[in-house]
Coordinates of C-alpha atoms and ligand atoms in Angstrom, one line a residue:
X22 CA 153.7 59.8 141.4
X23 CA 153.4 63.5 141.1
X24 CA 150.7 65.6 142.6
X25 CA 149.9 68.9 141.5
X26 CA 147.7 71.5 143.3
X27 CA 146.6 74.7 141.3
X28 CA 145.5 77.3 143.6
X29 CA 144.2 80.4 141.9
X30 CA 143.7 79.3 138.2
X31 CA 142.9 75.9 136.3
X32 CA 145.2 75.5 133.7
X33 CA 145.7 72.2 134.5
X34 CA 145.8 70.5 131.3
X35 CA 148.3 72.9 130.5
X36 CA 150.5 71.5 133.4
X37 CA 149.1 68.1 132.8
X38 CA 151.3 68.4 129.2
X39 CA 154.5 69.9 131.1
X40 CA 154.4 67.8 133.7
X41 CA 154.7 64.5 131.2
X42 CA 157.9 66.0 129.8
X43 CA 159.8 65.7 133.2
X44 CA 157.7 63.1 134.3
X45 CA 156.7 61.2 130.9
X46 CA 156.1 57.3 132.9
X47 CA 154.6 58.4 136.3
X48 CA 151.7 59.2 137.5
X49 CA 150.4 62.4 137.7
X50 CA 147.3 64.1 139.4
X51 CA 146.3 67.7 139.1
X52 CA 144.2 69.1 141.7
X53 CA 142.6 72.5 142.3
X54 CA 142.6 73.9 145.6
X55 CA 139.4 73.1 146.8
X56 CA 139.7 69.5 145.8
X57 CA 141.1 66.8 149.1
X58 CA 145.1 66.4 149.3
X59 CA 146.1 63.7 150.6
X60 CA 149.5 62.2 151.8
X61 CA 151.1 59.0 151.4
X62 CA 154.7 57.3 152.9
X63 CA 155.8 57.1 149.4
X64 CA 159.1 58.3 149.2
X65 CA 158.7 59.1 145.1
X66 CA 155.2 61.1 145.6
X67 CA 156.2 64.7 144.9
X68 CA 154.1 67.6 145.7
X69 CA 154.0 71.0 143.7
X70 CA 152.1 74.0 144.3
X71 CA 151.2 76.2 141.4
X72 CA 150.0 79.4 142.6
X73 CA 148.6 82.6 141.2
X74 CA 147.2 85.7 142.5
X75 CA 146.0 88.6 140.7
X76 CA 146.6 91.7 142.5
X77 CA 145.3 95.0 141.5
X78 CA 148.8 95.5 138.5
X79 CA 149.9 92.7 138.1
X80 CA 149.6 88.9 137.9
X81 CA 152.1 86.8 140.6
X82 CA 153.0 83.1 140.2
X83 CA 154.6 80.8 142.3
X84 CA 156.1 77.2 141.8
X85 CA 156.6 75.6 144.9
X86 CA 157.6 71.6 144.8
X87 CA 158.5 69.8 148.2
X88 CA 157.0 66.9 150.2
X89 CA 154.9 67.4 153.4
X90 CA 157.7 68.7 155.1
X91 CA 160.2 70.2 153.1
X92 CA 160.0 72.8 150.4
X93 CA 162.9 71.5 147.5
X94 CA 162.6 73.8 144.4
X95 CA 161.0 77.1 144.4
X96 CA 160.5 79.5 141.9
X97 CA 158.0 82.7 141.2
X98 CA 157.8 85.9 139.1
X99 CA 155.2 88.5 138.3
X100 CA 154.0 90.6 136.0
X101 CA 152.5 94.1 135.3
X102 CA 149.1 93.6 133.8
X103 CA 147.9 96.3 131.5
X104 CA 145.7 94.5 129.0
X105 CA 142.8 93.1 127.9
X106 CA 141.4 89.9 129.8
X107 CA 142.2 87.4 127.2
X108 CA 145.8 88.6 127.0
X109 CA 146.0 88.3 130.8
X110 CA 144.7 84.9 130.4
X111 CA 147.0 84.4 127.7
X112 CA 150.1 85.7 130.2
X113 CA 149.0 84.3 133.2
X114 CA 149.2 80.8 131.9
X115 CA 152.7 81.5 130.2
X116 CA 154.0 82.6 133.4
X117 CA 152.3 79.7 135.4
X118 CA 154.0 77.2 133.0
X119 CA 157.5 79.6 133.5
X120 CA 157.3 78.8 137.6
X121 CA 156.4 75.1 137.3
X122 CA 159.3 74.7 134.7
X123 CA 161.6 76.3 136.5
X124 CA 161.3 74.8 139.5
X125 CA 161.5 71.8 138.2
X126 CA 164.1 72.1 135.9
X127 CA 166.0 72.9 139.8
X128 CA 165.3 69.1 140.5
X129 CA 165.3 67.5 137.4
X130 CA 168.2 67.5 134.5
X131 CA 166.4 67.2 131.3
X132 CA 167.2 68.8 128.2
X133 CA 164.1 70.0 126.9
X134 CA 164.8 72.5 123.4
X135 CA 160.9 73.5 123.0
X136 CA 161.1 74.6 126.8
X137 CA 157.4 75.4 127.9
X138 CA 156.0 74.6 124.8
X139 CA 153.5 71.8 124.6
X140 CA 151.0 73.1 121.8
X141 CA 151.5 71.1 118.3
X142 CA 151.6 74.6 116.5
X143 CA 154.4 76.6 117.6
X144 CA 155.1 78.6 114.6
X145 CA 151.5 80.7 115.2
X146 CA 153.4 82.3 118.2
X147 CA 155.7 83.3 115.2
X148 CA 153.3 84.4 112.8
X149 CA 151.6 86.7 115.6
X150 CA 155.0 88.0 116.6
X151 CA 155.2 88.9 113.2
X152 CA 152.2 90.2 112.6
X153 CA 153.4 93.1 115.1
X154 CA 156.3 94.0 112.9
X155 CA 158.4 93.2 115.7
X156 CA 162.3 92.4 114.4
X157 CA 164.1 89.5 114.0
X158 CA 166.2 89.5 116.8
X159 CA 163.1 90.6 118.8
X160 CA 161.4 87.7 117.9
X161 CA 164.0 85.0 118.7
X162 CA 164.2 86.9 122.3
X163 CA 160.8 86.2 123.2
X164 CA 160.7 82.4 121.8
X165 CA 164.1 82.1 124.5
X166 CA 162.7 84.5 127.1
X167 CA 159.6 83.8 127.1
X168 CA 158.7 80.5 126.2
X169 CA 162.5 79.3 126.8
X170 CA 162.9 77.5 123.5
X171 CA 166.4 76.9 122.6
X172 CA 168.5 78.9 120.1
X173 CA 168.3 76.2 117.6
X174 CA 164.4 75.5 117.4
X175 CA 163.8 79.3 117.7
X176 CA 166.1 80.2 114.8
X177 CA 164.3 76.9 113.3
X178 CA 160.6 78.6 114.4
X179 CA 161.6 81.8 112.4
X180 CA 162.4 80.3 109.4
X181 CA 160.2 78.1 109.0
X182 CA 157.3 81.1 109.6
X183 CA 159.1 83.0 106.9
X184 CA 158.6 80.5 104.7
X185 CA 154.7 79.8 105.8
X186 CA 154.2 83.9 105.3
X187 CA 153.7 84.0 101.8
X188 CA 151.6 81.0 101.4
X189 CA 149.4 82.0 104.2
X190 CA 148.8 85.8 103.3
X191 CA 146.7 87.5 102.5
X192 CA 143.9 85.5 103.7
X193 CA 141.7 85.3 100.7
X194 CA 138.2 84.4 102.3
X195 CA 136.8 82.8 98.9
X196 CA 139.3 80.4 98.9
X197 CA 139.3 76.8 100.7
X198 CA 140.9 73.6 100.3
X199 CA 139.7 70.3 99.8
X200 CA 140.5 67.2 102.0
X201 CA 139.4 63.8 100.8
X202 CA 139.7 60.7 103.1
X203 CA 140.2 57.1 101.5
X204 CA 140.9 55.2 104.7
X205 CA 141.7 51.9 103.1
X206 CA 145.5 50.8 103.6
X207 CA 146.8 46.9 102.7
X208 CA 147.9 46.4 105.8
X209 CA 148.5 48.2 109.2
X210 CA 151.5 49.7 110.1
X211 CA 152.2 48.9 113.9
X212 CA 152.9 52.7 114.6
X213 CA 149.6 53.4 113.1
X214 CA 146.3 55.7 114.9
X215 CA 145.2 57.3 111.6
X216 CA 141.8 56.7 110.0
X217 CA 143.1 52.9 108.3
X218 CA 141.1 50.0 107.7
X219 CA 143.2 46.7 106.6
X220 CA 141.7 46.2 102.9
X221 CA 142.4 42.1 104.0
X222 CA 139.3 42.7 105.9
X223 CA 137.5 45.5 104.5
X224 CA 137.8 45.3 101.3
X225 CA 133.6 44.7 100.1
X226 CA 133.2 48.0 101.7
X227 CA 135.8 49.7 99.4
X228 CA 132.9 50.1 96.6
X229 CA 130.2 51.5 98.8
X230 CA 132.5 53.8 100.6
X231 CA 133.5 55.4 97.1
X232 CA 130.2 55.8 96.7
X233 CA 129.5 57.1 99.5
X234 CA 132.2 59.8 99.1
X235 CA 131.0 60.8 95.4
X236 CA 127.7 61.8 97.0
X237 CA 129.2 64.0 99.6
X238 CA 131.6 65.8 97.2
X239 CA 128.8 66.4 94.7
X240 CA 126.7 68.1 97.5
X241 CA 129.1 70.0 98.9
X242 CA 130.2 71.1 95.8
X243 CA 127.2 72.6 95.1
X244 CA 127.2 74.6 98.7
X245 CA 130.4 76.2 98.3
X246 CA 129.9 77.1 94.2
X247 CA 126.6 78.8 95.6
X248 CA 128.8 80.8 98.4
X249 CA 131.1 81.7 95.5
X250 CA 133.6 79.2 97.6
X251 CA 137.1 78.6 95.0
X252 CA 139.4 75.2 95.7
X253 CA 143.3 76.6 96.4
X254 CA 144.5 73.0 97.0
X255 CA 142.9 69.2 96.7
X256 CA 144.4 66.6 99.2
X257 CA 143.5 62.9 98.9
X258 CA 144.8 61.4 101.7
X259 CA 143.9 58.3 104.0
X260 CA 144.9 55.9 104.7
X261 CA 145.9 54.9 101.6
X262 CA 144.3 56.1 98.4
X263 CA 146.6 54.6 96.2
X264 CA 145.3 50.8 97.9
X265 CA 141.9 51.5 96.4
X266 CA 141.0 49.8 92.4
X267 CA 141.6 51.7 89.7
X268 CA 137.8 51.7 89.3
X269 CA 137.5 53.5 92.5
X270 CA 140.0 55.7 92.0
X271 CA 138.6 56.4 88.2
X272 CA 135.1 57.0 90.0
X273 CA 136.2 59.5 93.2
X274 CA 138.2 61.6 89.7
X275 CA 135.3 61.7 87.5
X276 CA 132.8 63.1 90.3
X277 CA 135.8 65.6 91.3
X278 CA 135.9 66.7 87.8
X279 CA 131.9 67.0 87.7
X280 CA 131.5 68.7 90.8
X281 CA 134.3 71.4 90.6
X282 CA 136.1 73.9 88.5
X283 CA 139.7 72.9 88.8
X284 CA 140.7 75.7 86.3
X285 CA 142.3 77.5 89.1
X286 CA 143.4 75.1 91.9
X287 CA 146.8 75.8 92.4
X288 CA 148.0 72.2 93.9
X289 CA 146.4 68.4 93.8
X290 CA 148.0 66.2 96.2
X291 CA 147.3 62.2 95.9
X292 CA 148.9 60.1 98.7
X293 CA 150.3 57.0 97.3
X294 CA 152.5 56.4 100.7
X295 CA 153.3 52.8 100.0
X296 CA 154.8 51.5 97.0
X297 CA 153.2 47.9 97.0
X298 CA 150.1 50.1 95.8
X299 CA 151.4 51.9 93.2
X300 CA 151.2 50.7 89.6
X301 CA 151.8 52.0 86.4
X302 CA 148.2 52.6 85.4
X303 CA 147.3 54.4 88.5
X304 CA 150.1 56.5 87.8
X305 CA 148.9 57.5 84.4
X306 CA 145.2 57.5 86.0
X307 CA 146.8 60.3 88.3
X308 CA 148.6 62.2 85.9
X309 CA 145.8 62.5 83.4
X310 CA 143.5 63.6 86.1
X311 CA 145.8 66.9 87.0
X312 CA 147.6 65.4 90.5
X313 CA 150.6 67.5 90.6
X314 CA 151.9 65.9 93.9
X315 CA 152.1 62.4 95.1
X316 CA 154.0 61.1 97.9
X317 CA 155.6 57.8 98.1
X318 CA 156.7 56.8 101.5
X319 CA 159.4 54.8 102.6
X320 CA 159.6 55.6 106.3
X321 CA 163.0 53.5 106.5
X322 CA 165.3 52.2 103.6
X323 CA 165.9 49.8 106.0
X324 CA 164.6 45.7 105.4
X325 CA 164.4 44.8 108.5
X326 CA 163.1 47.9 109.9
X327 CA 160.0 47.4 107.3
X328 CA 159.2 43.8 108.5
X329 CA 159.3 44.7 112.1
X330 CA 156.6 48.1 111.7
X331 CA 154.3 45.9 109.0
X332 CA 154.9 47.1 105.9
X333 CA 155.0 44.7 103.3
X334 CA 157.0 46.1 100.9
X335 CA 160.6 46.0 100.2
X336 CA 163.3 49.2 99.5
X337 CA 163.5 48.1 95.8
X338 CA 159.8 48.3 95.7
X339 CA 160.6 51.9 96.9
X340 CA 163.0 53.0 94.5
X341 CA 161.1 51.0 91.7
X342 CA 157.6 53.2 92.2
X343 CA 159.8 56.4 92.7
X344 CA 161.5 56.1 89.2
X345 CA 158.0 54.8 87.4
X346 CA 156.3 57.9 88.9
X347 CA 159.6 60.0 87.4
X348 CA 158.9 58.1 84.3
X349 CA 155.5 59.4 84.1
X350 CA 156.0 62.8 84.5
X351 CA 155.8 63.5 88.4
X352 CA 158.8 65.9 89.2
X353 CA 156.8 66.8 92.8
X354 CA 157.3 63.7 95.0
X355 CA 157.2 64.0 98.4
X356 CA 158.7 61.3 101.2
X357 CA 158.0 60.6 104.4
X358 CA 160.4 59.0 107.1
X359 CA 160.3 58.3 110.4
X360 CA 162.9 58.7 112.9
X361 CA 162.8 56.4 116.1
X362 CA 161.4 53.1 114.5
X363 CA 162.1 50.3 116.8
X364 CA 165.3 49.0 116.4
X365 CA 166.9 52.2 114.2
X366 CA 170.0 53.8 115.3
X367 CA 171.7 56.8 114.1
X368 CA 173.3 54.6 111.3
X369 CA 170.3 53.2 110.3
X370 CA 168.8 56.9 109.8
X371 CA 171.9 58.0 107.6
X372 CA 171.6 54.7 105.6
X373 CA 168.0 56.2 104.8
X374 CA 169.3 59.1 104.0
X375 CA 171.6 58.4 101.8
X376 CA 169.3 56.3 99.6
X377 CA 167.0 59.5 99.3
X378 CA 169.4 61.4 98.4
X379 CA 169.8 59.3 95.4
X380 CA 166.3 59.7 94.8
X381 CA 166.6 63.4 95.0
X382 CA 162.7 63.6 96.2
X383 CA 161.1 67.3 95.8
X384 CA 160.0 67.5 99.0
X385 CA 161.0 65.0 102.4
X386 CA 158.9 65.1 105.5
X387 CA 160.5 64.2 108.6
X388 CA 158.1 62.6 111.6
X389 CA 159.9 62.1 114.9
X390 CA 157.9 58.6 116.2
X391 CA 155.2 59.5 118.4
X392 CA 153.8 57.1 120.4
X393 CA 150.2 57.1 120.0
X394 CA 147.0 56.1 121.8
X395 CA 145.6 52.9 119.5
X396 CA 149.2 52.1 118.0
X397 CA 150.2 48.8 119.1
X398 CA 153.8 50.3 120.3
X399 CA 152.3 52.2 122.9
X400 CA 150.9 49.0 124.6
X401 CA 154.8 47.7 124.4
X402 CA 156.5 50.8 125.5
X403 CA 158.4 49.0 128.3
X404 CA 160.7 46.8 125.2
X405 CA 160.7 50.7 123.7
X406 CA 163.3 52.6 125.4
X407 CA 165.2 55.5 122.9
X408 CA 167.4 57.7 124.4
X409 CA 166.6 61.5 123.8
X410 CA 169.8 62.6 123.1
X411 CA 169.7 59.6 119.7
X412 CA 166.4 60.8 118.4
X413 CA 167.9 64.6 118.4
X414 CA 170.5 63.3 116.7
X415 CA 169.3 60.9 114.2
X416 CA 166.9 64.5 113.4
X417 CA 169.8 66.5 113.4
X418 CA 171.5 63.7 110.4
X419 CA 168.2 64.0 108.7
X420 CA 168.5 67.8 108.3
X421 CA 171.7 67.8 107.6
X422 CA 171.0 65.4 104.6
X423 CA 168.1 67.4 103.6
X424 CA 170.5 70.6 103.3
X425 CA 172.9 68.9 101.3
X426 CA 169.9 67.7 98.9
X427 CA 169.2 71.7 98.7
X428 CA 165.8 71.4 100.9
X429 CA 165.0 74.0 103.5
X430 CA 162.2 73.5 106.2
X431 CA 159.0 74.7 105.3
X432 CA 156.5 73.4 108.1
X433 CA 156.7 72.0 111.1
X434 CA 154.5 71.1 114.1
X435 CA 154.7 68.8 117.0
X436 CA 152.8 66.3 118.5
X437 CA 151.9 64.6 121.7
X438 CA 154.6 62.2 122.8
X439 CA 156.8 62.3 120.7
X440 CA 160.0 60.7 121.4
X441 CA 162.3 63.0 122.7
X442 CA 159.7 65.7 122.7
X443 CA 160.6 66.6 119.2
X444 CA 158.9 68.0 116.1
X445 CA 157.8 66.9 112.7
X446 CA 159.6 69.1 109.8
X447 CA 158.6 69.2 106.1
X448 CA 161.6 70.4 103.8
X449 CA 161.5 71.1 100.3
X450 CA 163.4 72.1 97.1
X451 CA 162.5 75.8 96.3
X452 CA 159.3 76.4 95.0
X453 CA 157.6 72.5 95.6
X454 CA 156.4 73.8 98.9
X455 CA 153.4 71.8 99.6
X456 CA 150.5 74.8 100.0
X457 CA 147.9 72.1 101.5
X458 CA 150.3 71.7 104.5
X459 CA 151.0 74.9 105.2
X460 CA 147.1 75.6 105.0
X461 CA 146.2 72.8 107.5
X462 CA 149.2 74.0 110.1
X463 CA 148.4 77.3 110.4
X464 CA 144.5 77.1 110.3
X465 CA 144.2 80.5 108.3
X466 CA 142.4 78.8 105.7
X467 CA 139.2 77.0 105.7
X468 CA 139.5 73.4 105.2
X469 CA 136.3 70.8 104.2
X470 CA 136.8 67.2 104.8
X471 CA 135.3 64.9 103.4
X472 CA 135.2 60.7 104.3
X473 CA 135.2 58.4 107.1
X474 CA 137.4 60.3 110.2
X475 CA 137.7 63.8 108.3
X476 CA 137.6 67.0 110.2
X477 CA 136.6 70.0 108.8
X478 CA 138.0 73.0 109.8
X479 CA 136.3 76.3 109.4
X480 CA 137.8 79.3 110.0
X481 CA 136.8 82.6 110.7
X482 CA 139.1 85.2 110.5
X483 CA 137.7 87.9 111.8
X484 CA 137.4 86.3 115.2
X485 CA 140.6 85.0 114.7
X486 CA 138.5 81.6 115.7
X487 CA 137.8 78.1 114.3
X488 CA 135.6 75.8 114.4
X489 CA 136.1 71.3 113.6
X490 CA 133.3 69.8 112.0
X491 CA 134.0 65.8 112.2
X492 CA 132.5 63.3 110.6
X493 CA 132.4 59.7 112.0
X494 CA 135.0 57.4 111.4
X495 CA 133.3 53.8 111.2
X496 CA 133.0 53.0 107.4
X497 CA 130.0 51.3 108.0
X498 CA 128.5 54.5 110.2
X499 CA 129.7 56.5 107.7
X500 CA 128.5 55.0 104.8
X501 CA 125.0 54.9 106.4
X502 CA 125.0 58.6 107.9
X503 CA 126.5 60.2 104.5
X504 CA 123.5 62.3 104.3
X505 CA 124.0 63.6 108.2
X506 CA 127.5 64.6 107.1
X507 CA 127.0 67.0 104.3
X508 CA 124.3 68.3 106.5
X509 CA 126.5 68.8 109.3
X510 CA 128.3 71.4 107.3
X511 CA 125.9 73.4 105.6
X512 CA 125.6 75.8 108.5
X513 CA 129.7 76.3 107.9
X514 CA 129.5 76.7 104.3
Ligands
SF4_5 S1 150.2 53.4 105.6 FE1 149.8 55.1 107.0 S2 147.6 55.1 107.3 FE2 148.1 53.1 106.5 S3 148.5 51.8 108.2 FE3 150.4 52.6 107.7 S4 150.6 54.5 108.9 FE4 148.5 53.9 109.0

């Protein structure tokens, strides 16, 4: 266990998500000053002090980790304040996190490339770095000085906010995207926390959901036309949309088609992540409807990967949607893989790879397993044990294949533990960025949602603020609250 007092601030959710990198099984507690601390005989109990004091220039942090007697690892620094209050916030928590990594990084060898980073969003440090026309070279200096990201993930950081910049600005205020949930999937996968409800058991709901959906896309249709409100992107995504009848699917288009002008929207992305969903009419369904992006997932090209996670379809099933898609005209197909699926090694990963590249996808997104609350891994983490050092390198195989299949990263963010504390990258073939998840990353744009579990995200530049607007997951609640939906985003529209 690991006890953590903070005396002079309460970032301690901040150092809660530090912390679980050096410490990701144990315990730990985060106290503020005023709260009891008390000892035990345990040998393994740690103690830290995180202190700061703000004296009349500057801000001064300390680190201090030890046990009731001894002081082990120390570490402090200050700065010179001459800002506003939220930038001394904003600097007084960077060097809070600086002490307690530092310190512990005395005690405890652990090779950690995002160094004090524990936000899912790293390249907005990037794009405000940017924003004060600082150079290059500046720019990497702070991600290592500051933040003490590696070389590698900085230069990675960089380019992948290059690439973001000219998809994010300007910021043109009339223009939103559209998320749509369908979160209906066959089966579900055993890494699974999304919005996904097992057609096998929910399937007589399928109908009214649709339904549902059709109402709240015709109502808020009709609030952002009357805000002069223009789609960039669609996104259909779930779930899995693709799992749905043709019917359905026919039905959600039609009242798309109704309810907006789709004369300028620049991208339409429909999820069809698992093959055993896919057929040849939906396809044309799709294609006749104006999706110019589907994705078809394999997550492994490994059999015996795909039984073991709950997927029920096979790699030839893969490769069979991929070229029937081809066949009808998609030539922007994205896929997704994991890395870290029980039971992969690093040979496993290239085998994957190498089966894309025959596929030559437009677009491959990369997601380093993270262990989430509600998966059923994360209640057998014990039989799950990867070593860091493999899941860097089974990422490092996967760019490397990427490179060779002329794909450059494009977006990237992270996620709570992940394995390895790694990141998720999208790459892509020049020109098939995907726009939507750029737009979603870097929360420049507003986003509606609409369906069971969707968050809207409403921005407001300006303030340089945002604001989520959720709607309720439960199919049945949300079938029965539709109406308390759209009206819960009329004040954003
Ligand atoms: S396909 Fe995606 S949404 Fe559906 S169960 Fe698997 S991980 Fe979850």
């Amino acid at each position: 266990m690991i006890k953590v007092v903070c005396i002079g601030h309460d970032y301690t959710n901040d150092l809660y998500e530090l912390l679980k990198l050096f410490f990701p099984s144990q315990e730990i507690i985060i106290l503020l000053e005023t709260e009891e601390i008390s000892y035990n005989n345990d040998h393994d109990q740690h103690l830290l002090f995180s202190i700061i004091e703000h004296l009349e220039n500057k801000v001064k942090a300390k680190a201090i980790i030890g046990d009731k007697n001894n002081e082990i690892a120390f570490c402090d620094e200050d700065i010179i304040i001459n800002y506003n209050q939220s930038q001394i916030k904003k600097a007084s928590k960077l060097i809070v996190k600086r002490t307690v990594f530092t310190a512990l990084s005395k005690l405890i060898k652990i090779d950690l490339p995002w160094g004090i980073l524990t936000g899912i969003r790293p390249t907005k440090i990037v794009h405000e770095l940017m924003e004060k026309a600082l150079e290059d070279y500046e720019i990497l200096n702070i991600l290592k000085d500051k933040y003490y990201i590696n070389e590698d993930k900085a230069k990675l950081l960089l380019s992948v906010a290059k690439k973001e910049h000219p998809i994010i600005y300007p910021i043109r205020q009339n223009l939103v995207s559209l998320y749509i949930s369908i979160p209906f999937c066959p089966t579900t996968c055993v890494y699974c926390s999304f919005p996904s409800n097992p057609l096998t058991k929910w399937q007589h709901l399928q109908k009214p959901y649709i339904d549902g959906l059709c109402k709240e896309i015709k109502e808020i249709a009709i609030l952002l036309e009357k805000k002069g409100k223009n789609l960039q992107t669609i996104y259909i995504g779930g779930g899995t949309p693709s799992a749905v009848t043709i019917e359905d699917i026919n039905q959600l288009f039609k009242q798309i088609k109704d309810s907006f002008q789709l004369a300028k929207l620049q991208e339409f992305t429909f999820e069809a992540g698992r093959p055993d969903t896919i057929t040849r009419e939906k396809l044309k369904l799709l294609k006749s409807n104006g999706v110019t992006r589907i994705s078809i997932n394999p997550q492994t090209m490994n059999e015996s990967t795909l039984i073991k996670i709950g997927r029920k379809h096979t790699v030839e099933e893969l490769k069979k949607a991929f070229y029937m898609a081809k066949e009808e005209g998609f030539n922007n197909i994205n896929m997704d893989i994991i890395i870290g699926l029980p039971g992969e090694d690093a040979k496993m990963v290239e085998k994957t790879m190498e089966e894309i590249k025959k596929l030559q996808p437009s677009s491959l997104t990369v997601h380093t397993l993270a262990i989430k609350r509600g998966s059923k891994l994360r209640e057998d983490t014990s039989s799950y044990t990867l070593l860091q050092k493999e899941t860097s390198n089974m990422l490092r195989i996967t760019g490397k294949y990427a490179e060779d299949m002329g794909m450059t990263p494009y977006y990237l963010y992270r996620q709570k533990h992940m394995l390895g504390n790694l990141e998720n990258i999208g790459y892509c073939k020049e020109g098939y960025e995907c726009i939507y998840n750029v737009q979603i990353m870097e929360e420049k744009q507003t986003i509606i949602a609409l369906g069971a579990g969707a968050v809207s995200k409403i921005t407001f530049p300006k303030e340089n603020r945002l604001e989520r607007v959720p709607n309720v997951k439960d199919l049945q609640q949300y079938i029965a609250r539709v109406d308390e939906m759209i009206e819960r985003k009329k004040p954003y529209i």
